[in-house]
mmCIF file of C-alpha atoms in Angstrom:
data_model
loop_
_atom_site.group_PDB
_atom_site.id
_atom_site.type_symbol
_atom_site.label_atom_id
_atom_site.label_comp_id
_atom_site.label_asym_id
_atom_site.label_seq_id
_atom_site.Cartn_x
_atom_site.Cartn_y
_atom_site.Cartn_z
ATOM 1 C CA GLN A 1 113.722 110.517 74.396
ATOM 2 C CA LYS A 2 113.289 108.287 77.393
ATOM 3 C CA GLU A 3 109.938 106.533 77.594
ATOM 4 C CA VAL A 4 109.452 107.658 81.173
ATOM 5 C CA GLU A 5 110.687 111.000 82.475
ATOM 6 C CA GLN A 6 110.459 112.194 86.035
ATOM 7 C CA ASN A 7 110.959 115.643 87.513
ATOM 8 C CA SER A 8 114.475 114.953 88.542
ATOM 9 C CA GLY A 9 114.501 116.710 91.897
ATOM 10 C CA PRO A 10 115.825 116.411 94.447
ATOM 11 C CA LEU A 11 112.716 117.592 96.234
ATOM 12 C CA SER A 12 112.913 118.941 99.764
ATOM 13 C CA VAL A 13 109.710 119.614 101.687
ATOM 14 C CA PRO A 14 109.011 120.477 105.334
ATOM 15 C CA GLU A 15 107.277 117.952 107.530
ATOM 16 C CA GLY A 16 103.521 118.131 107.119
ATOM 17 C CA ALA A 17 103.658 119.637 103.608
ATOM 18 C CA ILE A 18 102.526 118.066 100.330
ATOM 19 C CA ALA A 19 105.180 116.529 98.101
ATOM 20 C CA SER A 20 104.257 116.479 94.421
ATOM 21 C CA LEU A 21 106.013 114.112 92.023
ATOM 22 C CA ASN A 22 105.445 113.963 88.286
ATOM 23 C CA CYS A 23 106.110 111.405 85.628
ATOM 24 C CA THR A 24 105.563 111.879 81.887
ATOM 25 C CA TYR A 25 105.628 109.029 79.452
ATOM 26 C CA SER A 26 105.959 108.758 75.709
ATOM 27 C CA ASP A 27 104.806 105.216 75.006
ATOM 28 C CA ARG A 28 101.080 104.980 74.390
ATOM 29 C CA GLY A 29 101.149 101.236 74.969
ATOM 30 C CA SER A 30 101.080 101.568 78.730
ATOM 31 C CA GLN A 31 97.662 101.462 80.337
ATOM 32 C CA SER A 32 98.655 101.067 83.981
ATOM 33 C CA PHE A 33 101.258 102.946 85.961
ATOM 34 C CA PHE A 34 103.124 101.974 89.063
ATOM 35 C CA TRP A 35 104.822 104.062 91.734
ATOM 36 C CA TYR A 36 107.627 102.462 93.725
ATOM 37 C CA ARG A 37 109.493 103.804 96.733
ATOM 38 C CA GLN A 38 113.166 103.013 97.271
ATOM 39 C CA TYR A 39 114.895 103.805 100.530
ATOM 40 C CA SER A 40 118.628 104.402 100.356
ATOM 41 C CA GLY A 41 120.461 101.087 100.108
ATOM 42 C CA LYS A 42 117.251 99.116 99.748
ATOM 43 C CA SER A 43 115.238 97.636 96.909
ATOM 44 C CA PRO A 44 112.159 99.291 95.388
ATOM 45 C CA GLU A 45 108.747 98.427 96.789
ATOM 46 C CA LEU A 46 105.345 99.110 95.247
ATOM 47 C CA ILE A 47 103.281 101.820 96.912
ATOM 48 C CA MET A 48 100.542 102.464 94.340
ATOM 49 C CA PHE A 49 99.314 101.615 90.893
ATOM 50 C CA ILE A 50 96.675 103.326 88.749
ATOM 51 C CA TYR A 51 95.033 102.354 85.474
ATOM 52 C CA SER A 52 92.054 104.696 85.154
ATOM 53 C CA ASN A 53 92.082 108.381 84.368
ATOM 54 C CA GLY A 54 91.565 110.467 87.461
ATOM 55 C CA ASP A 55 92.666 110.113 91.054
ATOM 56 C CA LYS A 56 93.292 107.133 93.269
ATOM 57 C CA GLU A 57 93.821 107.616 96.962
ATOM 58 C CA ASP A 58 95.483 105.314 99.460
ATOM 59 C CA GLY A 59 96.081 106.807 102.876
ATOM 60 C CA ARG A 60 98.352 109.822 102.512
ATOM 61 C CA PHE A 61 99.170 108.961 98.891
ATOM 62 C CA THR A 62 97.192 110.054 95.844
ATOM 63 C CA ALA A 63 98.059 108.969 92.315
ATOM 64 C CA GLN A 64 96.693 110.936 89.371
ATOM 65 C CA LEU A 65 96.616 109.739 85.781
ATOM 66 C CA ASN A 66 95.920 111.810 82.687
ATOM 67 C CA LYS A 67 96.219 109.623 79.603
ATOM 68 C CA ALA A 68 95.454 112.432 77.152
ATOM 69 C CA SER A 69 98.380 114.473 78.463
ATOM 70 C CA GLN A 70 100.475 111.375 79.153
ATOM 71 C CA TYR A 71 101.397 112.147 82.700
ATOM 72 C CA VAL A 72 101.006 110.468 86.028
ATOM 73 C CA SER A 73 101.670 112.095 89.361
ATOM 74 C CA LEU A 74 101.991 111.145 92.991
ATOM 75 C CA LEU A 75 101.028 113.403 95.870
ATOM 76 C CA ILE A 76 102.208 112.699 99.386
ATOM 77 C CA ARG A 77 100.094 114.582 101.905
ATOM 78 C CA ASP A 78 101.232 115.359 105.438
ATOM 79 C CA SER A 79 104.789 114.365 104.514
ATOM 80 C CA GLN A 80 106.750 112.577 107.220
ATOM 81 C CA PRO A 81 110.513 112.087 107.609
ATOM 82 C CA SER A 82 109.862 108.380 106.915
ATOM 83 C CA ASP A 83 108.742 109.390 103.395
ATOM 84 C CA SER A 84 112.314 110.455 102.579
ATOM 85 C CA ALA A 85 113.229 108.142 99.714
ATOM 86 C CA THR A 86 113.526 107.940 95.950
ATOM 87 C CA TYR A 87 110.247 107.487 94.090
ATOM 88 C CA LEU A 88 110.214 105.649 90.765
ATOM 89 C CA CYS A 89 107.457 105.285 88.209
ATOM 90 C CA ARG A 90 106.948 102.921 85.291
ATOM 91 C CA GLY A 91 104.260 101.893 82.835
ATOM 92 C CA ASP A 92 103.105 98.346 82.192
ATOM 93 C CA TYR A 93 104.141 98.177 78.560
ATOM 94 C CA LYS A 94 107.745 99.290 78.592
ATOM 95 C CA LEU A 95 109.060 97.972 81.876
ATOM 96 C CA SER A 96 111.956 100.320 82.530
ATOM 97 C CA PHE A 97 111.607 102.963 85.201
ATOM 98 C CA GLY A 98 112.180 106.675 85.224
ATOM 99 C CA ALA A 99 115.344 107.984 86.865
ATOM 100 C CA GLY A 100 113.434 108.656 90.056
ATOM 101 C CA THR A 101 112.818 111.671 92.236
ATOM 102 C CA THR A 102 114.580 111.840 95.582
ATOM 103 C CA VAL A 103 112.414 113.340 98.292
ATOM 104 C CA THR A 104 113.738 114.666 101.582
ATOM 105 C CA VAL A 105 111.271 115.605 104.293
ATOM 106 C CA ARG A 106 112.737 118.122 106.731
ATOM 107 C CA ALA A 107 111.662 117.736 110.355
ATOM 108 C CA ASP B 1 106.342 86.030 103.158
ATOM 109 C CA VAL B 2 107.349 86.981 99.657
ATOM 110 C CA LYS B 3 110.973 86.343 98.933
ATOM 111 C CA VAL B 4 113.377 87.027 96.090
ATOM 112 C CA THR B 5 116.982 86.140 96.797
ATOM 113 C CA GLN B 6 120.136 86.907 94.850
ATOM 114 C CA SER B 7 123.299 84.866 95.086
ATOM 115 C CA SER B 8 125.652 87.659 96.153
ATOM 116 C CA ARG B 9 125.334 91.135 97.657
ATOM 117 C CA TYR B 10 128.781 92.206 96.482
ATOM 118 C CA LEU B 11 130.892 90.822 93.677
ATOM 119 C CA VAL B 12 134.252 91.910 92.270
ATOM 120 C CA LYS B 13 135.348 90.500 88.918
ATOM 121 C CA ARG B 14 138.093 91.180 86.424
ATOM 122 C CA THR B 15 137.600 92.428 82.878
ATOM 123 C CA GLY B 16 136.967 89.528 80.530
ATOM 124 C CA GLU B 17 135.685 87.115 83.170
ATOM 125 C CA LYS B 18 132.403 85.283 82.721
ATOM 126 C CA VAL B 19 130.004 86.295 85.473
ATOM 127 C CA PHE B 20 126.863 84.542 86.674
ATOM 128 C CA LEU B 21 124.242 86.290 88.779
ATOM 129 C CA GLU B 22 121.570 84.040 90.213
ATOM 130 C CA CYS B 23 118.074 84.908 91.333
ATOM 131 C CA VAL B 24 115.548 82.663 93.056
ATOM 132 C CA GLN B 25 111.926 83.422 93.956
ATOM 133 C CA ASP B 26 109.628 81.346 96.132
ATOM 134 C CA MET B 27 106.281 82.823 95.070
ATOM 135 C CA ASP B 28 105.586 80.621 92.025
ATOM 136 C CA HIS B 29 105.637 83.757 89.849
ATOM 137 C CA GLU B 30 105.516 83.436 86.091
ATOM 138 C CA ASN B 31 107.519 86.571 85.342
ATOM 139 C CA MET B 32 111.101 87.316 86.291
ATOM 140 C CA PHE B 33 113.220 90.353 85.438
ATOM 141 C CA TRP B 34 116.793 91.604 85.519
ATOM 142 C CA TYR B 35 117.480 95.327 85.884
ATOM 143 C CA ARG B 36 120.556 97.389 86.391
ATOM 144 C CA GLN B 37 120.453 100.597 88.379
ATOM 145 C CA ASP B 38 122.898 103.447 87.845
ATOM 146 C CA PRO B 39 122.790 106.940 89.355
ATOM 147 C CA GLY B 40 120.642 109.298 87.293
ATOM 148 C CA LEU B 41 119.471 106.538 84.943
ATOM 149 C CA GLY B 42 116.879 104.729 87.025
ATOM 150 C CA LEU B 43 116.251 101.027 86.671
ATOM 151 C CA ARG B 44 116.819 99.854 83.138
ATOM 152 C CA LEU B 45 115.451 96.517 82.023
ATOM 153 C CA ILE B 46 118.049 94.084 80.690
ATOM 154 C CA TYR B 47 115.951 90.963 80.103
ATOM 155 C CA PHE B 48 112.754 89.444 81.335
ATOM 156 C CA SER B 49 111.157 86.026 81.196
ATOM 157 C CA TYR B 50 107.453 85.229 81.259
ATOM 158 C CA ASP B 51 107.821 81.460 81.411
ATOM 159 C CA VAL B 52 110.390 78.716 81.737
ATOM 160 C CA LYS B 53 112.854 78.759 78.835
ATOM 161 C CA MET B 54 111.261 81.960 77.488
ATOM 162 C CA LYS B 55 113.094 85.279 77.425
ATOM 163 C CA GLU B 56 112.576 88.735 76.013
ATOM 164 C CA LYS B 57 115.117 91.496 75.535
ATOM 165 C CA GLY B 58 114.668 94.639 77.517
ATOM 166 C CA ASP B 59 116.109 98.051 76.772
ATOM 167 C CA ILE B 60 119.789 97.232 77.284
ATOM 168 C CA PRO B 61 120.480 93.539 76.504
ATOM 169 C CA GLU B 62 123.859 94.049 74.830
ATOM 170 C CA GLY B 63 126.634 92.177 76.613
ATOM 171 C CA TYR B 64 124.204 90.067 78.658
ATOM 172 C CA SER B 65 122.393 86.781 78.299
ATOM 173 C CA VAL B 66 119.929 84.961 80.546
ATOM 174 C CA SER B 67 118.823 81.477 81.390
ATOM 175 C CA ARG B 68 115.601 80.198 82.903
ATOM 176 C CA GLU B 69 115.578 76.425 83.191
ATOM 177 C CA LYS B 70 113.283 76.301 86.214
ATOM 178 C CA LYS B 71 110.347 78.510 87.115
ATOM 179 C CA GLU B 72 111.880 79.761 90.342
ATOM 180 C CA ARG B 73 115.346 80.564 89.007
ATOM 181 C CA PHE B 74 116.535 83.236 86.573
ATOM 182 C CA SER B 75 120.203 83.727 85.817
ATOM 183 C CA LEU B 76 121.966 86.706 84.291
ATOM 184 C CA ILE B 77 125.212 86.016 82.476
ATOM 185 C CA LEU B 78 127.916 88.467 81.521
ATOM 186 C CA GLU B 79 129.850 86.575 78.873
ATOM 187 C CA SER B 80 132.922 88.806 79.096
ATOM 188 C CA ALA B 81 132.659 91.389 81.844
ATOM 189 C CA SER B 82 133.665 94.937 81.056
ATOM 190 C CA THR B 83 134.166 97.952 83.304
ATOM 191 C CA ASN B 84 131.017 99.623 81.964
ATOM 192 C CA GLN B 85 129.026 96.758 83.458
ATOM 193 C CA THR B 86 129.940 97.890 86.948
ATOM 194 C CA SER B 87 126.537 98.534 88.468
ATOM 195 C CA MET B 88 123.845 97.444 90.909
ATOM 196 C CA TYR B 89 121.876 94.513 89.501
ATOM 197 C CA LEU B 90 118.346 93.911 90.712
ATOM 198 C CA CYS B 91 116.230 90.870 90.088
ATOM 199 C CA ALA B 92 112.436 90.980 90.372
ATOM 200 C CA SER B 93 109.504 88.654 89.953
ATOM 201 C CA SER B 94 105.778 89.158 89.476
ATOM 202 C CA SER B 95 102.605 87.279 88.775
ATOM 203 C CA ARG B 96 100.950 87.691 85.396
ATOM 204 C CA GLY B 97 98.233 90.324 85.767
ATOM 205 C CA ASP B 98 95.399 91.222 83.436
ATOM 206 C CA ARG B 99 97.242 94.299 82.280
ATOM 207 C CA GLY B 100 100.686 92.841 82.000
ATOM 208 C CA PRO B 101 103.173 92.205 84.804
ATOM 209 C CA TYR B 102 101.631 93.123 88.089
ATOM 210 C CA GLU B 103 103.428 94.132 91.274
ATOM 211 C CA GLN B 104 107.110 93.338 91.075
ATOM 212 C CA TYR B 105 108.965 92.034 94.107
ATOM 213 C CA PHE B 106 112.637 92.879 94.102
ATOM 214 C CA GLY B 107 115.622 91.050 95.471
ATOM 215 C CA PRO B 108 118.240 92.821 97.615
ATOM 216 C CA GLY B 109 120.513 93.515 94.649
ATOM 217 C CA THR B 110 124.061 92.572 93.696
ATOM 218 C CA ARG B 111 126.684 95.308 93.570
ATOM 219 C CA LEU B 112 129.035 94.201 90.803
ATOM 220 C CA THR B 113 132.393 95.856 90.333
ATOM 221 C CA VAL B 114 134.454 94.999 87.265
ATOM 222 C CA THR B 115 138.112 95.998 87.497
#
């Protein structure tokens, strides 16, 4: 079993909708989780991190962490075509990433 | 501005060749990482280093070695390249956070093809 699993997608949402991305993890050593965005042909860049149970909001992005259930999610509200990318998550203990979820926002 | 550079964007090598991939960061970061990225498999950690001359194996170190003689430079070495090492290689660096490696900054990547 991979340490980090993501809903594989691809995910297609209309402009203005909410995109919901999930990541489950098996290693209990991770305390913090990071969401990266990777545009096609580019390198990943950090968009959010979370280390406490509950929600963390930053603009149109909300990260949610549930340590008991071992999942972390990312919500993108009011999705824009510029949000079309692959989203990757990882923990801070095992440093490999999930396979990523490719999001396409339809105008 | 934060910068991680990699020696080549594209590289073509023959099976059995020794291959060096170089990565340089200008942020005085303690941690440096080498990943490979393949479709459907995400970014898999090959090796990382948390200090000069220190290295730790990641999830897929077989067939690779690394060298970190200076803080700003981290090299990935393929001792004898094989076709299954054809991939995109990404280098990253980060400062040392309270909860482990903090935000990673990635280089542009090297697309290696082994024929």
